[in-house]
PDB file of C-alpha atoms in Angstrom:
ATOM      1  CA  UNK X   1       0.012  -0.080  -0.001  1.00  0.00           C
ATOM      2  CA  UNK X   2       0.866   3.553  -0.563  1.00  0.00           C
ATOM      3  CA  UNK X   3       0.752   4.296   3.252  1.00  0.00           C
ATOM      4  CA  UNK X   4       3.244   1.542   3.894  1.00  0.00           C
ATOM      5  CA  UNK X   5       5.800   2.939   1.498  1.00  0.00           C
ATOM      6  CA  UNK X   6       5.441   6.476   2.988  1.00  0.00           C
ATOM      7  CA  UNK X   7       5.973   5.096   6.378  1.00  0.00           C
ATOM      8  CA  UNK X   8       9.109   3.325   5.496  1.00  0.00           C
ATOM      9  CA  UNK X   9      10.414   6.271   3.637  1.00  0.00           C
ATOM     10  CA  UNK X  10       9.640   8.498   6.764  1.00  0.00           C
ATOM     11  CA  UNK X  11      11.218   5.745   8.878  1.00  0.00           C
ATOM     12  CA  UNK X  12      14.480   6.019   6.652  1.00  0.00           C
ATOM     13  CA  UNK X  13      14.652   9.813   6.527  1.00  0.00           C
ATOM     14  CA  UNK X  14      16.722  10.165   9.727  1.00  0.00           C
ATOM     15  CA  UNK X  15      19.368   7.638   8.723  1.00  0.00           C
ATOM     16  CA  UNK X  16      19.646   9.416   5.363  1.00  0.00           C
ATOM     17  CA  UNK X  17      19.726  12.796   6.705  1.00  0.00           C
ATOM     18  CA  UNK X  18      22.711  11.719   9.247  1.00  0.00           C
ATOM     19  CA  UNK X  19      24.463  10.106   6.194  1.00  0.00           C
ATOM     20  CA  UNK X  20      24.003  13.183   3.937  1.00  0.00           C
ATOM     21  CA  UNK X  21      24.684  15.903   6.745  1.00  0.00           C
ATOM     22  CA  UNK X  22      27.310  14.086   8.952  1.00  0.00           C
ATOM     23  CA  UNK X  23      28.555  17.737  10.011  1.00  0.00           C
ATOM     24  CA  UNK X  24      25.462  18.335  12.272  1.00  0.00           C
ATOM     25  CA  UNK X  25      26.536  17.680  16.043  1.00  0.00           C
ATOM     26  CA  UNK X  26      23.083  18.731  17.127  1.00  0.00           C
ATOM     27  CA  UNK X  27      21.376  16.170  15.152  1.00  0.00           C
ATOM     28  CA  UNK X  28      23.918  13.563  16.303  1.00  0.00           C
ATOM     29  CA  UNK X  29      23.414  14.421  20.050  1.00  0.00           C
ATOM     30  CA  UNK X  30      19.514  14.434  19.466  1.00  0.00           C
ATOM     31  CA  UNK X  31      19.693  10.868  17.815  1.00  0.00           C
ATOM     32  CA  UNK X  32      21.861   9.458  20.590  1.00  0.00           C
TER      33      UNK X  32
END
């Protein structure tokens, strides 16, 4: 279903953001 695909993409967003923007100490601290 489309909803499942959207949920999967949203769940993967934080990981993708951390990989694309490694120079973000605030995000790293928030995630940890």
